Structures are given as structure tokens and as C-alpha cells.
Amino acid sequence: MGSWRRAEAAVVPPALRLQLGLTAVLAALTVLALGVLYAGDSEPGPVDARIGTAAYDVGSPWRHVALALDFLGEPAGATALVVTLMAGCLLLRRPRAAALVAAGAAAAVVAATLLKSLVGRTIHGGGNLSYPSGHTAFATALALAVALTATGRLGLGRTAGTALMLGAALTAGAAMGWAQVALGAHYPTDALGGWCTALAVVPAAAWLVDRTADRMADRAAGPMADRRTDGTTDRPAGRTAGRKADPSTDRRADRMAGRTAGPTAGTGRREVR
């Protein structure tokens, strides 16, 4: 596959590679810092206490909105959402984007689950691990995957693509994070940790998708290139061999040579006389 075609098909547009990498590093450092700060804790921090008073225990109709958003992060809702987005990507002939939707969501959820066990922060009892928020990480990961796909399909530049990527991630993360805090499932810093978790792992998942797809394309292109080379080389040799082996061609050449030599020989004899 040519380099320009690879760039066109890549889930990480070339214009966003640097920004995406820097974002991933900063997000990972934030996740680490918050994890160390709240490791083994079971109480809200100062920031959680300030923000939480405005977000906890929302009434109707906002509670219904929060429950609907929360459902999208539950197994049934999450599966339906991922399948729908993957189907849309495949209809648009973007198989790499479909792979990123699945890989990005899975990476975010797995990373959040592992971090919960490592950090050990709890809410409403020792059995409820809270940092980081898996729901927030999942929603942010899907938003990032969709934003990266849209950036590549629309051919957006560095500034517009970065704005779309961060805007989509912030919108999805803030909405799901608010729902988790409003329902009392997480502290605000848990939601922030989940948002940063997605920003850290989705770029790695996107790089892996592009790397794997490029390798598969190279392997598929190798045998095809060999077949083209063999066909081009063998055909002229076959034609030349066929002409040399054709007896009728040789006989015609001999007759033409005899006609040309006859008059010349006769003229030579008359001059001798």
C-alpha cells in the first residue's frame, strides 16, 4: 500500500499525531498523580466536597437524564452502543475506525478496572472501588474514536482536528462524569481520572490498530507484487521462444534470402565472360 493511501486510511491523521501523543502523556501523568493522592482513601477530597454539593442528589427530570446516561455505560447499553458505532463505520467503509471503536472502548474499560484495584479508593463502603470512573472512561473513549474518524474523513487540519477531538472528549466525559457524580456512584475526581484514562489509552489503541492494519496490507500486497513481476517477465520470454521454435518462420526467412542472393550471383557470372 502506498504511503499516501496509508495516511488516508489511518485512524490517527498525520496532522494530529504529535498533539495526540502529548495529550496521552499529560493524561497519563494526571491519572498517576490523582491515583497516588487518593490511594486507599474512602472520603471525598476538598475539590470533591466543593463540586459535589452542587451535583449530588439531583431531582427529576435530571435524575432520569443521569440514569439514561449511566445505562449507556452498563454492559447492555455499552454493547449496543459499540455495535451501532462499529456498524456505522463499516457502512462508511472505515474498517480501521470500527476496530478503533472496539479496541479503544475495551482498552479504556480494562485500564480503569485495573487502576481501581491498584488505587483502592472506595465510596459508600469498602466494596465499592471508585477511582477512576469506568463509565466516564468508556464514554470518552468512544467520543475520541468518533472524533478521530471524523477528522480523517473530513480532512481537517491540525487546529480544527485537535479542537474536534478535545471538544468531543470533553463533552462526552463531562456528561457521563456528571451522571456518575449525580447518582452518587463516583466522586468528581474519579470522573476526572476516568476522562484522563481514556485520553491516555485510546491513542495507544489507535497506533496499534494502524500498525496492525499496515502489516496486514503489506503481507497481502507482497504475493500480488510477486505475481505481477512473474507475469511481466515470463511473457516476453515466451513470445521470443515461440518465434524461434516456429519452423514456418524459418522457412520463410530462407526463401527470402534465396531470392535476394540469386540475381547477384547471375550478374557476377556474366561479368566474368
PDB file of C-alpha atoms in Angstrom:
ATOM      1  CA  MET A   1       0.000   0.000   0.000  1.00  0.00           C
ATOM      2  CA  GLY A   2       1.339   3.449  -0.907  1.00  0.00           C
ATOM      3  CA  SER A   3       2.277   5.898   1.821  1.00  0.00           C
ATOM      4  CA  TRP A   4      -0.442   8.360   0.806  1.00  0.00           C
ATOM      5  CA  ARG A   5      -3.083   5.643   0.955  1.00  0.00           C
ATOM      6  CA  ARG A   6      -1.882   4.593   4.384  1.00  0.00           C
ATOM      7  CA  ALA A   7      -2.131   8.161   5.622  1.00  0.00           C
ATOM      8  CA  GLU A   8      -5.630   8.440   4.174  1.00  0.00           C
ATOM      9  CA  ALA A   9      -6.819   5.210   5.819  1.00  0.00           C
ATOM     10  CA  ALA A  10      -5.079   5.744   9.177  1.00  0.00           C
ATOM     11  CA  VAL A  11      -7.277   6.298  12.226  1.00  0.00           C
ATOM     12  CA  VAL A  12      -4.692   8.761  13.531  1.00  0.00           C
ATOM     13  CA  PRO A  13      -4.418  11.558  10.951  1.00  0.00           C
ATOM     14  CA  PRO A  14      -0.785  12.613  10.416  1.00  0.00           C
ATOM     15  CA  ALA A  15      -1.636  16.186  11.430  1.00  0.00           C
ATOM     16  CA  LEU A  16      -2.772  15.039  14.890  1.00  0.00           C
ATOM     17  CA  ARG A  17      -0.054  12.562  15.805  1.00  0.00           C
ATOM     18  CA  LEU A  18       2.046  14.985  17.820  1.00  0.00           C
ATOM     19  CA  GLN A  19      -0.929  16.533  19.622  1.00  0.00           C
ATOM     20  CA  LEU A  20      -2.419  13.143  20.383  1.00  0.00           C
ATOM     21  CA  GLY A  21       0.862  11.864  21.774  1.00  0.00           C
ATOM     22  CA  LEU A  22       1.364  14.892  24.021  1.00  0.00           C
ATOM     23  CA  THR A  23      -2.227  14.641  25.234  1.00  0.00           C
ATOM     24  CA  ALA A  24      -1.744  10.978  26.098  1.00  0.00           C
ATOM     25  CA  VAL A  25       1.400  11.709  28.126  1.00  0.00           C
ATOM     26  CA  LEU A  26      -0.205  14.563  30.081  1.00  0.00           C
ATOM     27  CA  ALA A  27      -3.323  12.490  30.725  1.00  0.00           C
ATOM     28  CA  ALA A  28      -1.285   9.539  31.977  1.00  0.00           C
ATOM     29  CA  LEU A  29       0.615  11.803  34.381  1.00  0.00           C
ATOM     30  CA  THR A  30      -2.679  13.189  35.691  1.00  0.00           C
ATOM     31  CA  VAL A  31      -4.067   9.699  36.255  1.00  0.00           C
ATOM     32  CA  LEU A  32      -0.909   8.754  38.124  1.00  0.00           C
ATOM     33  CA  ALA A  33      -0.918  11.895  40.286  1.00  0.00           C
ATOM     34  CA  LEU A  34      -4.574  11.521  41.286  1.00  0.00           C
ATOM     35  CA  GLY A  35      -4.093   7.820  41.933  1.00  0.00           C
ATOM     36  CA  VAL A  36      -1.215   8.474  44.316  1.00  0.00           C
ATOM     37  CA  LEU A  37      -3.130  11.296  46.011  1.00  0.00           C
ATOM     38  CA  TYR A  38      -6.284   9.264  46.687  1.00  0.00           C
ATOM     39  CA  ALA A  39      -4.804   5.781  47.083  1.00  0.00           C
ATOM     40  CA  GLY A  40      -6.647   3.827  49.773  1.00  0.00           C
ATOM     41  CA  ASP A  41      -8.936   6.770  50.564  1.00  0.00           C
ATOM     42  CA  SER A  42     -12.652   6.475  51.256  1.00  0.00           C
ATOM     43  CA  GLU A  43     -13.620  10.123  51.717  1.00  0.00           C
ATOM     44  CA  PRO A  44     -14.145  12.957  49.247  1.00  0.00           C
ATOM     45  CA  GLY A  45     -11.258  15.355  48.836  1.00  0.00           C
ATOM     46  CA  PRO A  46     -11.552  19.148  49.107  1.00  0.00           C
ATOM     47  CA  VAL A  47     -12.321  19.508  45.399  1.00  0.00           C
ATOM     48  CA  ASP A  48     -14.866  16.698  45.571  1.00  0.00           C
ATOM     49  CA  ALA A  49     -16.614  18.351  48.509  1.00  0.00           C
ATOM     50  CA  ARG A  50     -16.934  21.698  46.733  1.00  0.00           C
ATOM     51  CA  ILE A  51     -18.168  20.315  43.435  1.00  0.00           C
ATOM     52  CA  GLY A  52     -20.235  17.553  44.964  1.00  0.00           C
ATOM     53  CA  THR A  53     -22.579  19.843  46.860  1.00  0.00           C
ATOM     54  CA  ALA A  54     -23.876  21.196  43.535  1.00  0.00           C
ATOM     55  CA  ALA A  55     -24.085  17.840  41.783  1.00  0.00           C
ATOM     56  CA  TYR A  56     -25.232  15.278  44.349  1.00  0.00           C
ATOM     57  CA  ASP A  57     -28.835  14.164  44.691  1.00  0.00           C
ATOM     58  CA  VAL A  58     -30.359  15.836  41.633  1.00  0.00           C
ATOM     59  CA  GLY A  59     -34.115  15.686  41.297  1.00  0.00           C
ATOM     60  CA  SER A  60     -36.422  14.959  38.387  1.00  0.00           C
ATOM     61  CA  PRO A  61     -36.104  15.315  35.417  1.00  0.00           C
ATOM     62  CA  TRP A  62     -32.306  15.489  35.658  1.00  0.00           C
ATOM     63  CA  ARG A  63     -32.122  12.264  37.570  1.00  0.00           C
ATOM     64  CA  HIS A  64     -33.771  10.477  34.636  1.00  0.00           C
ATOM     65  CA  VAL A  65     -31.187  12.006  32.314  1.00  0.00           C
ATOM     66  CA  ALA A  66     -28.416  10.791  34.605  1.00  0.00           C
ATOM     67  CA  LEU A  67     -29.907   7.294  34.697  1.00  0.00           C
ATOM     68  CA  ALA A  68     -30.146   7.211  30.891  1.00  0.00           C
ATOM     69  CA  LEU A  69     -26.501   8.225  30.546  1.00  0.00           C
ATOM     70  CA  ASP A  70     -25.491   5.696  33.180  1.00  0.00           C
ATOM     71  CA  PHE A  71     -27.264   2.938  31.222  1.00  0.00           C
ATOM     72  CA  LEU A  72     -25.022   3.621  28.226  1.00  0.00           C
ATOM     73  CA  GLY A  73     -22.076   2.588  30.383  1.00  0.00           C
ATOM     74  CA  GLU A  74     -23.687  -0.607  31.648  1.00  0.00           C
ATOM     75  CA  PRO A  75     -22.979  -3.908  29.823  1.00  0.00           C
ATOM     76  CA  ALA A  76     -26.216  -3.952  27.793  1.00  0.00           C
ATOM     77  CA  GLY A  77     -26.162  -0.289  26.835  1.00  0.00           C
ATOM     78  CA  ALA A  78     -22.418  -0.250  26.180  1.00  0.00           C
ATOM     79  CA  THR A  79     -22.615  -3.290  23.913  1.00  0.00           C
ATOM     80  CA  ALA A  80     -25.470  -1.794  21.899  1.00  0.00           C
ATOM     81  CA  LEU A  81     -23.611   1.499  21.556  1.00  0.00           C
ATOM     82  CA  VAL A  82     -20.357  -0.123  20.429  1.00  0.00           C
ATOM     83  CA  VAL A  83     -22.100  -2.384  17.911  1.00  0.00           C
ATOM     84  CA  THR A  84     -24.032   0.568  16.470  1.00  0.00           C
ATOM     85  CA  LEU A  85     -20.915   2.688  16.055  1.00  0.00           C
ATOM     86  CA  MET A  86     -18.953  -0.181  14.526  1.00  0.00           C
ATOM     87  CA  ALA A  87     -21.753  -0.844  12.040  1.00  0.00           C
ATOM     88  CA  GLY A  88     -21.763   2.831  11.065  1.00  0.00           C
ATOM     89  CA  CYS A  89     -18.004   2.782  10.485  1.00  0.00           C
ATOM     90  CA  LEU A  90     -18.262  -0.320   8.311  1.00  0.00           C
ATOM     91  CA  LEU A  91     -21.066   1.235   6.257  1.00  0.00           C
ATOM     92  CA  LEU A  92     -18.771   4.203   5.655  1.00  0.00           C
ATOM     93  CA  ARG A  93     -16.045   1.741   4.584  1.00  0.00           C
ATOM     94  CA  ARG A  94     -13.843   2.592   7.541  1.00  0.00           C
ATOM     95  CA  PRO A  95     -12.785  -0.788   8.931  1.00  0.00           C
ATOM     96  CA  ARG A  96      -9.927   0.722  10.901  1.00  0.00           C
ATOM     97  CA  ALA A  97     -12.331   3.098  12.615  1.00  0.00           C
ATOM     98  CA  ALA A  98     -14.588   0.169  13.516  1.00  0.00           C
ATOM     99  CA  ALA A  99     -11.595  -1.609  15.024  1.00  0.00           C
ATOM    100  CA  LEU A 100     -10.678   1.517  16.987  1.00  0.00           C
ATOM    101  CA  VAL A 101     -14.186   1.789  18.439  1.00  0.00           C
ATOM    102  CA  ALA A 102     -13.899  -1.724  19.832  1.00  0.00           C
ATOM    103  CA  ALA A 103     -10.228  -1.531  20.821  1.00  0.00           C
ATOM    104  CA  GLY A 104     -10.461   1.942  22.347  1.00  0.00           C
ATOM    105  CA  ALA A 105     -13.523   1.133  24.439  1.00  0.00           C
ATOM    106  CA  ALA A 106     -12.053  -2.169  25.616  1.00  0.00           C
ATOM    107  CA  ALA A 107      -8.697  -0.583  26.483  1.00  0.00           C
ATOM    108  CA  ALA A 108     -10.354   2.191  28.489  1.00  0.00           C
ATOM    109  CA  VAL A 109     -12.556  -0.187  30.481  1.00  0.00           C
ATOM    110  CA  VAL A 110      -9.731  -2.651  31.164  1.00  0.00           C
ATOM    111  CA  ALA A 111      -7.366   0.132  32.237  1.00  0.00           C
ATOM    112  CA  ALA A 112      -9.975   1.654  34.555  1.00  0.00           C
ATOM    113  CA  THR A 113     -10.728  -1.734  36.117  1.00  0.00           C
ATOM    114  CA  LEU A 114      -7.052  -2.454  36.772  1.00  0.00           C
ATOM    115  CA  LEU A 115      -6.462   1.012  38.215  1.00  0.00           C
ATOM    116  CA  LYS A 116      -9.381   0.631  40.614  1.00  0.00           C
ATOM    117  CA  SER A 117      -7.740  -2.422  42.137  1.00  0.00           C
ATOM    118  CA  LEU A 118      -4.337  -0.727  42.298  1.00  0.00           C
ATOM    119  CA  VAL A 119      -5.506   2.581  43.785  1.00  0.00           C
ATOM    120  CA  GLY A 120      -8.079   1.124  46.149  1.00  0.00           C
ATOM    121  CA  ARG A 121     -10.190   4.253  46.597  1.00  0.00           C
ATOM    122  CA  THR A 122     -13.736   3.467  47.711  1.00  0.00           C
ATOM    123  CA  ILE A 123     -17.107   5.181  48.010  1.00  0.00           C
ATOM    124  CA  HIS A 124     -20.105   4.161  50.132  1.00  0.00           C
ATOM    125  CA  GLY A 125     -18.298   1.219  51.670  1.00  0.00           C
ATOM    126  CA  GLY A 126     -15.167  -0.831  51.237  1.00  0.00           C
ATOM    127  CA  GLY A 127     -16.520  -2.930  48.366  1.00  0.00           C
ATOM    128  CA  ASN A 128     -17.201  -0.031  46.003  1.00  0.00           C
ATOM    129  CA  LEU A 129     -13.971   0.848  44.219  1.00  0.00           C
ATOM    130  CA  SER A 130     -14.329   4.250  42.633  1.00  0.00           C
ATOM    131  CA  TYR A 131     -11.102   5.582  41.077  1.00  0.00           C
ATOM    132  CA  PRO A 132     -11.114   6.031  38.136  1.00  0.00           C
ATOM    133  CA  SER A 133     -14.658   6.051  36.754  1.00  0.00           C
ATOM    134  CA  GLY A 134     -15.033   3.276  34.189  1.00  0.00           C
ATOM    135  CA  HIS A 135     -18.245   4.777  32.802  1.00  0.00           C
ATOM    136  CA  THR A 136     -16.508   8.087  32.130  1.00  0.00           C
ATOM    137  CA  ALA A 137     -13.506   6.369  30.568  1.00  0.00           C
ATOM    138  CA  PHE A 138     -15.788   4.346  28.276  1.00  0.00           C
ATOM    139  CA  ALA A 139     -17.819   7.336  27.075  1.00  0.00           C
ATOM    140  CA  THR A 140     -14.700   9.409  26.469  1.00  0.00           C
ATOM    141  CA  ALA A 141     -13.034   6.594  24.526  1.00  0.00           C
ATOM    142  CA  LEU A 142     -15.985   6.272  22.154  1.00  0.00           C
ATOM    143  CA  ALA A 143     -16.119  10.028  21.627  1.00  0.00           C
ATOM    144  CA  LEU A 144     -12.409  10.080  20.803  1.00  0.00           C
ATOM    145  CA  ALA A 145     -12.779   7.240  18.308  1.00  0.00           C
ATOM    146  CA  VAL A 146     -15.637   9.006  16.538  1.00  0.00           C
ATOM    147  CA  ALA A 147     -13.787  12.345  16.531  1.00  0.00           C
ATOM    148  CA  LEU A 148     -10.641  10.809  15.046  1.00  0.00           C
ATOM    149  CA  THR A 149     -12.705   9.130  12.331  1.00  0.00           C
ATOM    150  CA  ALA A 150     -14.490  12.384  11.505  1.00  0.00           C
ATOM    151  CA  THR A 151     -11.195  14.280  11.393  1.00  0.00           C
ATOM    152  CA  GLY A 152      -9.740  11.871   8.857  1.00  0.00           C
ATOM    153  CA  ARG A 153     -12.885  11.655   6.742  1.00  0.00           C
ATOM    154  CA  LEU A 154     -13.378  15.428   6.598  1.00  0.00           C
ATOM    155  CA  GLY A 155      -9.687  16.084   6.025  1.00  0.00           C
ATOM    156  CA  LEU A 156      -9.440  18.561   8.896  1.00  0.00           C
ATOM    157  CA  GLY A 157      -6.161  20.262   9.652  1.00  0.00           C
ATOM    158  CA  ARG A 158      -4.197  20.331  12.883  1.00  0.00           C
ATOM    159  CA  THR A 159      -6.124  23.118  14.624  1.00  0.00           C
ATOM    160  CA  ALA A 160      -9.616  22.036  13.610  1.00  0.00           C
ATOM    161  CA  GLY A 161      -8.858  18.361  14.215  1.00  0.00           C
ATOM    162  CA  THR A 162      -7.437  18.990  17.681  1.00  0.00           C
ATOM    163  CA  ALA A 163     -10.419  21.163  18.594  1.00  0.00           C
ATOM    164  CA  LEU A 164     -12.855  18.489  17.428  1.00  0.00           C
ATOM    165  CA  MET A 165     -11.000  15.722  19.255  1.00  0.00           C
ATOM    166  CA  LEU A 166     -10.747  17.530  22.588  1.00  0.00           C
ATOM    167  CA  GLY A 167     -14.234  19.008  22.285  1.00  0.00           C
ATOM    168  CA  ALA A 168     -15.836  15.613  21.707  1.00  0.00           C
ATOM    169  CA  ALA A 169     -13.851  14.021  24.534  1.00  0.00           C
ATOM    170  CA  LEU A 170     -14.699  16.843  26.925  1.00  0.00           C
ATOM    171  CA  THR A 171     -18.402  16.798  26.068  1.00  0.00           C
ATOM    172  CA  ALA A 172     -18.800  13.034  26.449  1.00  0.00           C
ATOM    173  CA  GLY A 173     -16.609  12.859  29.542  1.00  0.00           C
ATOM    174  CA  ALA A 174     -18.343  15.762  31.254  1.00  0.00           C
ATOM    175  CA  ALA A 175     -21.808  14.359  30.543  1.00  0.00           C
ATOM    176  CA  MET A 176     -21.026  10.868  31.814  1.00  0.00           C
ATOM    177  CA  GLY A 177     -18.961  12.201  34.714  1.00  0.00           C
ATOM    178  CA  TRP A 178     -21.813  14.439  35.817  1.00  0.00           C
ATOM    179  CA  ALA A 179     -24.206  11.486  35.689  1.00  0.00           C
ATOM    180  CA  GLN A 180     -21.912   9.370  37.873  1.00  0.00           C
ATOM    181  CA  VAL A 181     -21.489  12.131  40.441  1.00  0.00           C
ATOM    182  CA  ALA A 182     -25.197  12.981  40.426  1.00  0.00           C
ATOM    183  CA  LEU A 183     -26.108   9.345  41.084  1.00  0.00           C
ATOM    184  CA  GLY A 184     -23.561   9.115  43.888  1.00  0.00           C
ATOM    185  CA  ALA A 185     -21.530   6.413  42.146  1.00  0.00           C
ATOM    186  CA  HIS A 186     -18.290   8.425  41.951  1.00  0.00           C
ATOM    187  CA  TYR A 187     -16.518  11.475  43.270  1.00  0.00           C
ATOM    188  CA  PRO A 188     -15.757  14.285  40.796  1.00  0.00           C
ATOM    189  CA  THR A 189     -12.050  13.407  40.845  1.00  0.00           C
ATOM    190  CA  ASP A 190     -12.990   9.828  39.923  1.00  0.00           C
ATOM    191  CA  ALA A 191     -14.688  11.198  36.811  1.00  0.00           C
ATOM    192  CA  LEU A 192     -11.622  13.296  36.010  1.00  0.00           C
ATOM    193  CA  GLY A 193      -9.443  10.220  36.389  1.00  0.00           C
ATOM    194  CA  GLY A 194     -11.693   8.250  34.043  1.00  0.00           C
ATOM    195  CA  TRP A 195     -11.577  11.016  31.453  1.00  0.00           C
ATOM    196  CA  CYS A 196      -7.790  11.140  31.574  1.00  0.00           C
ATOM    197  CA  THR A 197      -7.584   7.337  31.445  1.00  0.00           C
ATOM    198  CA  ALA A 198      -9.331   7.344  28.068  1.00  0.00           C
ATOM    199  CA  LEU A 199      -7.118  10.164  26.793  1.00  0.00           C
ATOM    200  CA  ALA A 200      -4.080   8.101  27.770  1.00  0.00           C
ATOM    201  CA  VAL A 201      -5.021   4.701  26.328  1.00  0.00           C
ATOM    202  CA  VAL A 202      -7.024   5.500  23.178  1.00  0.00           C
ATOM    203  CA  PRO A 203      -4.021   6.973  21.304  1.00  0.00           C
ATOM    204  CA  ALA A 204      -2.106   3.778  22.070  1.00  0.00           C
ATOM    205  CA  ALA A 205      -5.028   1.695  20.807  1.00  0.00           C
ATOM    206  CA  ALA A 206      -5.220   3.814  17.642  1.00  0.00           C
ATOM    207  CA  TRP A 207      -1.499   3.362  16.994  1.00  0.00           C
ATOM    208  CA  LEU A 208      -1.881  -0.394  17.445  1.00  0.00           C
ATOM    209  CA  VAL A 209      -4.818  -0.518  15.013  1.00  0.00           C
ATOM    210  CA  ASP A 210      -2.860   1.383  12.344  1.00  0.00           C
ATOM    211  CA  ARG A 211       0.263  -0.701  12.903  1.00  0.00           C
ATOM    212  CA  THR A 212      -1.627  -3.986  12.626  1.00  0.00           C
ATOM    213  CA  ALA A 213      -3.578  -2.879   9.543  1.00  0.00           C
ATOM    214  CA  ASP A 214      -0.402  -1.718   7.780  1.00  0.00           C
ATOM    215  CA  ARG A 215       1.320  -5.033   8.424  1.00  0.00           C
ATOM    216  CA  MET A 216      -1.664  -6.969   7.106  1.00  0.00           C
ATOM    217  CA  ALA A 217      -1.735  -4.776   3.991  1.00  0.00           C
ATOM    218  CA  ASP A 218       1.979  -5.350   3.396  1.00  0.00           C
ATOM    219  CA  ARG A 219       1.572  -9.111   3.678  1.00  0.00           C
ATOM    220  CA  ALA A 220      -1.349  -9.087   1.257  1.00  0.00           C
ATOM    221  CA  ALA A 221       0.492  -6.839  -1.216  1.00  0.00           C
ATOM    222  CA  GLY A 222       3.645  -8.986  -1.252  1.00  0.00           C
ATOM    223  CA  PRO A 223       2.250 -12.035  -3.134  1.00  0.00           C
ATOM    224  CA  MET A 224       0.342  -9.771  -5.541  1.00  0.00           C
ATOM    225  CA  ALA A 225       3.514  -7.871  -6.422  1.00  0.00           C
ATOM    226  CA  ASP A 226       5.360 -11.151  -6.977  1.00  0.00           C
ATOM    227  CA  ARG A 227       2.645 -12.396  -9.330  1.00  0.00           C
ATOM    228  CA  ARG A 228       2.755  -9.175 -11.345  1.00  0.00           C
ATOM    229  CA  THR A 229       6.544  -9.366 -11.635  1.00  0.00           C
ATOM    230  CA  ASP A 230       6.488 -13.006 -12.738  1.00  0.00           C
ATOM    231  CA  GLY A 231       3.821 -12.370 -15.368  1.00  0.00           C
ATOM    232  CA  THR A 232       5.640  -9.388 -16.828  1.00  0.00           C
ATOM    233  CA  THR A 233       8.965 -11.230 -17.012  1.00  0.00           C
ATOM    234  CA  ASP A 234       7.699 -14.512 -18.425  1.00  0.00           C
ATOM    235  CA  ARG A 235       5.502 -13.166 -21.193  1.00  0.00           C
ATOM    236  CA  PRO A 236       8.201 -11.641 -23.480  1.00  0.00           C
ATOM    237  CA  ALA A 237      10.450 -14.656 -22.990  1.00  0.00           C
ATOM    238  CA  GLY A 238       7.618 -16.958 -24.001  1.00  0.00           C
ATOM    239  CA  ARG A 239       6.862 -14.974 -27.121  1.00  0.00           C
ATOM    240  CA  THR A 240      10.521 -14.916 -28.183  1.00  0.00           C
ATOM    241  CA  ALA A 241      10.901 -18.633 -27.617  1.00  0.00           C
ATOM    242  CA  GLY A 242       7.753 -19.286 -29.621  1.00  0.00           C
ATOM    243  CA  ARG A 243       9.034 -17.326 -32.577  1.00  0.00           C
ATOM    244  CA  LYS A 244      12.380 -19.126 -32.552  1.00  0.00           C
ATOM    245  CA  ALA A 245      10.787 -22.521 -32.396  1.00  0.00           C
ATOM    246  CA  ASP A 246       8.308 -21.857 -35.252  1.00  0.00           C
ATOM    247  CA  PRO A 247       9.575 -23.793 -38.384  1.00  0.00           C
ATOM    248  CA  SER A 248       7.334 -21.868 -40.795  1.00  0.00           C
ATOM    249  CA  THR A 249       9.056 -18.646 -39.797  1.00  0.00           C
ATOM    250  CA  ASP A 250      12.460 -20.180 -40.516  1.00  0.00           C
ATOM    251  CA  ARG A 251      11.378 -21.443 -43.978  1.00  0.00           C
ATOM    252  CA  ARG A 252      10.050 -18.037 -44.986  1.00  0.00           C
ATOM    253  CA  ALA A 253      13.310 -16.438 -43.954  1.00  0.00           C
ATOM    254  CA  ASP A 254      15.297 -18.946 -46.070  1.00  0.00           C
ATOM    255  CA  ARG A 255      13.189 -18.294 -49.181  1.00  0.00           C
ATOM    256  CA  MET A 256      13.621 -14.554 -48.857  1.00  0.00           C
ATOM    257  CA  ALA A 257      17.387 -14.984 -48.531  1.00  0.00           C
ATOM    258  CA  GLY A 258      17.486 -17.162 -51.701  1.00  0.00           C
ATOM    259  CA  ARG A 259      15.581 -14.611 -53.791  1.00  0.00           C
ATOM    260  CA  THR A 260      17.926 -11.858 -52.757  1.00  0.00           C
ATOM    261  CA  ALA A 261      21.102 -13.847 -53.493  1.00  0.00           C
ATOM    262  CA  GLY A 262      20.006 -15.224 -56.963  1.00  0.00           C
ATOM    263  CA  PRO A 263      20.274 -12.117 -59.187  1.00  0.00           C
ATOM    264  CA  THR A 264      23.505 -11.087 -57.604  1.00  0.00           C
ATOM    265  CA  ALA A 265      25.151 -14.431 -58.377  1.00  0.00           C
ATOM    266  CA  GLY A 266      23.968 -14.338 -62.031  1.00  0.00           C
ATOM    267  CA  THR A 267      25.309 -10.837 -62.597  1.00  0.00           C
ATOM    268  CA  GLY A 268      28.656 -11.933 -61.302  1.00  0.00           C
ATOM    269  CA  ARG A 269      28.908 -14.777 -63.881  1.00  0.00           C
ATOM    270  CA  ARG A 270      28.052 -12.501 -66.845  1.00  0.00           C
ATOM    271  CA  GLU A 271      30.779 -10.063 -65.898  1.00  0.00           C
ATOM    272  CA  VAL A 272      33.372 -12.877 -65.872  1.00  0.00           C
ATOM    273  CA  ARG A 273      32.578 -13.754 -69.510  1.00  0.00           C
TER     274      ARG A 273
END
